[in-house]
Amino acid sequence: DAGVIQSPRHEVTEMGQEVTLRCKPISGHNSLFWYRQTMMRGLELLIYFNNNVPIDDSGMPEDRFSAKMPNASFSTLKIQPSEPRDSAVYFCASSPTGGLSHEQYFGPGTRLTVT
Amino acid sequence: AQTVTQSQPEMSVQEAETVTLSCTYDTSESNYYLFWYKQPPSRQMILVIRQEAYKQQNATENRFSVNFQKAAKSFSLKISDSQLGDTAMYFCAFMKHRAGGSEKLVFGKGTKLTVNP
């Protein structure tokens, strides 16, 4: 199993540009989570999907952020326009249906730098 | 809302010795799960150990064990026979129960553990 795949691994962009982060969950997993990690705020949930439907987007900072899950094998997190305070590591995680362990499997993360 | 507190920003231990990382949490939920995740310099998040709140027995995974005190809302991680590869950030995390699937994780700020040779 390839695990959760995220791309790109690193992204450097200028303020005002659009940024799109991508995630491919583990096949068969029906829940997908986007987390952001910063020094100031630590790890926090941005949004999560269950069966491709957004369940909790209370962590999305503002309208500049949007997330989609058009099918069970792909999700995107878009920032438009990007700002320097968006610099962080963005993790995607997936979890299977009915799993007794409720474990979330994390991708390697995307390190975003906005200059 | 749930909160998770890790009161030790940094800790160090000598190789082969034992170290305990502290975690407390606050919730009004009765059914939930607790986790310890390890994040080495590679930044990959790795699950170390999990505990179901309805289980009284403390979870154990090889050299890793927890001391789960539900009434005190405490969930500490003990690492025995520390190894250099244990050097990492350790995050305590809370998840409330949802039938049929996973819920969001609420993380503490983390403890940076250094194992010295």
PDB file of C-alpha atoms in Angstrom, chain A residues 9-10 30-31 33 35 37 39-45 48 50 55-56 58 89 91 95-111, chain B residues 33-35 37 39 41-48 50-52 54-55 89 91-92 94-110:
ATOM      1  CA  ARG A   9       6.112  18.126  -1.004  1.00  0.00           C
ATOM      2  CA  HIS A  10       7.388  21.675  -1.032  1.00  0.00           C
ATOM      3  CA  ASN A  30     -13.797   6.953   3.501  1.00  0.00           C
ATOM      4  CA  SER A  31     -12.702   9.791   5.790  1.00  0.00           C
ATOM      5  CA  PHE A  33      -8.731  15.171   6.969  1.00  0.00           C
ATOM      6  CA  TYR A  35      -4.516  19.582   9.124  1.00  0.00           C
ATOM      7  CA  GLN A  37       0.960  22.703  11.484  1.00  0.00           C
ATOM      8  CA  MET A  39       4.948  26.893  15.321  1.00  0.00           C
ATOM      9  CA  MET A  40       2.442  29.286  16.849  1.00  0.00           C
ATOM     10  CA  ARG A  41      -0.740  27.219  16.670  1.00  0.00           C
ATOM     11  CA  GLY A  42       0.584  23.656  16.502  1.00  0.00           C
ATOM     12  CA  LEU A  43      -1.467  21.036  14.658  1.00  0.00           C
ATOM     13  CA  GLU A  44      -5.052  21.974  13.933  1.00  0.00           C
ATOM     14  CA  LEU A  45      -7.828  20.594  11.780  1.00  0.00           C
ATOM     15  CA  TYR A  48     -12.667  16.855   7.058  1.00  0.00           C
ATOM     16  CA  ASN A  50     -16.738  11.661   5.148  1.00  0.00           C
ATOM     17  CA  ILE A  55     -18.492  17.340   7.650  1.00  0.00           C
ATOM     18  CA  ASP A  56     -16.608  19.953   9.669  1.00  0.00           C
ATOM     19  CA  SER A  58     -14.909  25.096  11.231  1.00  0.00           C
ATOM     20  CA  VAL A  89       3.083  22.372   6.815  1.00  0.00           C
ATOM     21  CA  PHE A  91      -1.025  17.382   6.282  1.00  0.00           C
ATOM     22  CA  SER A  95      -9.131   6.795   7.940  1.00  0.00           C
ATOM     23  CA  PRO A  96     -11.138   3.673   7.096  1.00  0.00           C
ATOM     24  CA  THR A  97     -14.829   3.101   7.667  1.00  0.00           C
ATOM     25  CA  GLY A  98     -15.740   1.241  10.808  1.00  0.00           C
ATOM     26  CA  GLY A  99     -12.180   0.787  11.876  1.00  0.00           C
ATOM     27  CA  LEU A 100     -12.009  -0.235  15.502  1.00  0.00           C
ATOM     28  CA  SER A 101      -8.794   1.626  16.021  1.00  0.00           C
ATOM     29  CA  HIS A 102     -10.026   4.911  14.508  1.00  0.00           C
ATOM     30  CA  GLU A 103      -6.462   5.436  13.393  1.00  0.00           C
ATOM     31  CA  GLN A 104      -5.698   8.220  10.983  1.00  0.00           C
ATOM     32  CA  TYR A 105      -2.919   7.642   8.478  1.00  0.00           C
ATOM     33  CA  PHE A 106      -0.962  10.773   7.665  1.00  0.00           C
ATOM     34  CA  GLY A 107       0.686  11.784   4.439  1.00  0.00           C
ATOM     35  CA  PRO A 108       4.196  13.245   4.398  1.00  0.00           C
ATOM     36  CA  GLY A 109       2.887  16.809   4.376  1.00  0.00           C
ATOM     37  CA  THR A 110       3.363  19.782   2.089  1.00  0.00           C
ATOM     38  CA  ARG A 111       5.638  22.544   3.333  1.00  0.00           C
TER      39      ARG A 111
ATOM     40  CA  TYR B  33      -9.996   7.795  22.156  1.00  0.00           C
ATOM     41  CA  LEU B  34      -6.542   9.030  23.056  1.00  0.00           C
ATOM     42  CA  PHE B  35      -3.407   8.772  20.971  1.00  0.00           C
ATOM     43  CA  TYR B  37       1.876  10.416  17.762  1.00  0.00           C
ATOM     44  CA  GLN B  39       6.987  13.221  14.590  1.00  0.00           C
ATOM     45  CA  PRO B  41      12.702  15.321  11.890  1.00  0.00           C
ATOM     46  CA  SER B  42      11.350  13.836   8.660  1.00  0.00           C
ATOM     47  CA  ARG B  43       8.012  15.381   9.856  1.00  0.00           C
ATOM     48  CA  GLN B  44       6.079  12.171   9.141  1.00  0.00           C
ATOM     49  CA  MET B  45       3.334  11.645  11.742  1.00  0.00           C
ATOM     50  CA  ILE B  46       3.593   8.132  13.170  1.00  0.00           C
ATOM     51  CA  LEU B  47       1.073   6.569  15.531  1.00  0.00           C
ATOM     52  CA  VAL B  48       2.804   5.263  18.648  1.00  0.00           C
ATOM     53  CA  ARG B  50      -3.823   4.382  21.251  1.00  0.00           C
ATOM     54  CA  GLN B  51      -6.219   4.004  24.171  1.00  0.00           C
ATOM     55  CA  GLU B  52      -9.976   3.584  24.152  1.00  0.00           C
ATOM     56  CA  TYR B  54     -13.950   2.594  27.835  1.00  0.00           C
ATOM     57  CA  LYS B  55     -11.029   0.255  28.465  1.00  0.00           C
ATOM     58  CA  MET B  89       8.352  15.507  18.803  1.00  0.00           C
ATOM     59  CA  PHE B  91       1.997  14.766  20.327  1.00  0.00           C
ATOM     60  CA  CYS B  92      -0.863  13.710  22.543  1.00  0.00           C
ATOM     61  CA  PHE B  94      -7.905  13.360  21.597  1.00  0.00           C
ATOM     62  CA  MET B  95     -10.708  12.067  19.406  1.00  0.00           C
ATOM     63  CA  LYS B  96     -14.335  11.870  20.432  1.00  0.00           C
ATOM     64  CA  HIS B  97     -16.209   8.749  19.489  1.00  0.00           C
ATOM     65  CA  ARG B  98     -18.298   8.639  16.341  1.00  0.00           C
ATOM     66  CA  ALA B  99     -20.041   5.427  15.387  1.00  0.00           C
ATOM     67  CA  GLY B 100     -18.686   3.951  12.194  1.00  0.00           C
ATOM     68  CA  GLY B 101     -15.689   6.131  11.651  1.00  0.00           C
ATOM     69  CA  SER B 102     -13.028   8.570  12.648  1.00  0.00           C
ATOM     70  CA  GLU B 103     -13.484  12.068  14.023  1.00  0.00           C
ATOM     71  CA  LYS B 104     -11.087  14.970  14.023  1.00  0.00           C
ATOM     72  CA  LEU B 105      -7.979  14.788  16.192  1.00  0.00           C
ATOM     73  CA  VAL B 106      -7.349  17.541  18.731  1.00  0.00           C
ATOM     74  CA  PHE B 107      -3.634  17.810  19.412  1.00  0.00           C
ATOM     75  CA  GLY B 108      -1.522  19.101  22.253  1.00  0.00           C
ATOM     76  CA  LYS B 109       1.386  21.448  21.522  1.00  0.00           C
ATOM     77  CA  GLY B 110       3.901  18.626  21.678  1.00  0.00           C
TER      78      GLY B 110
END
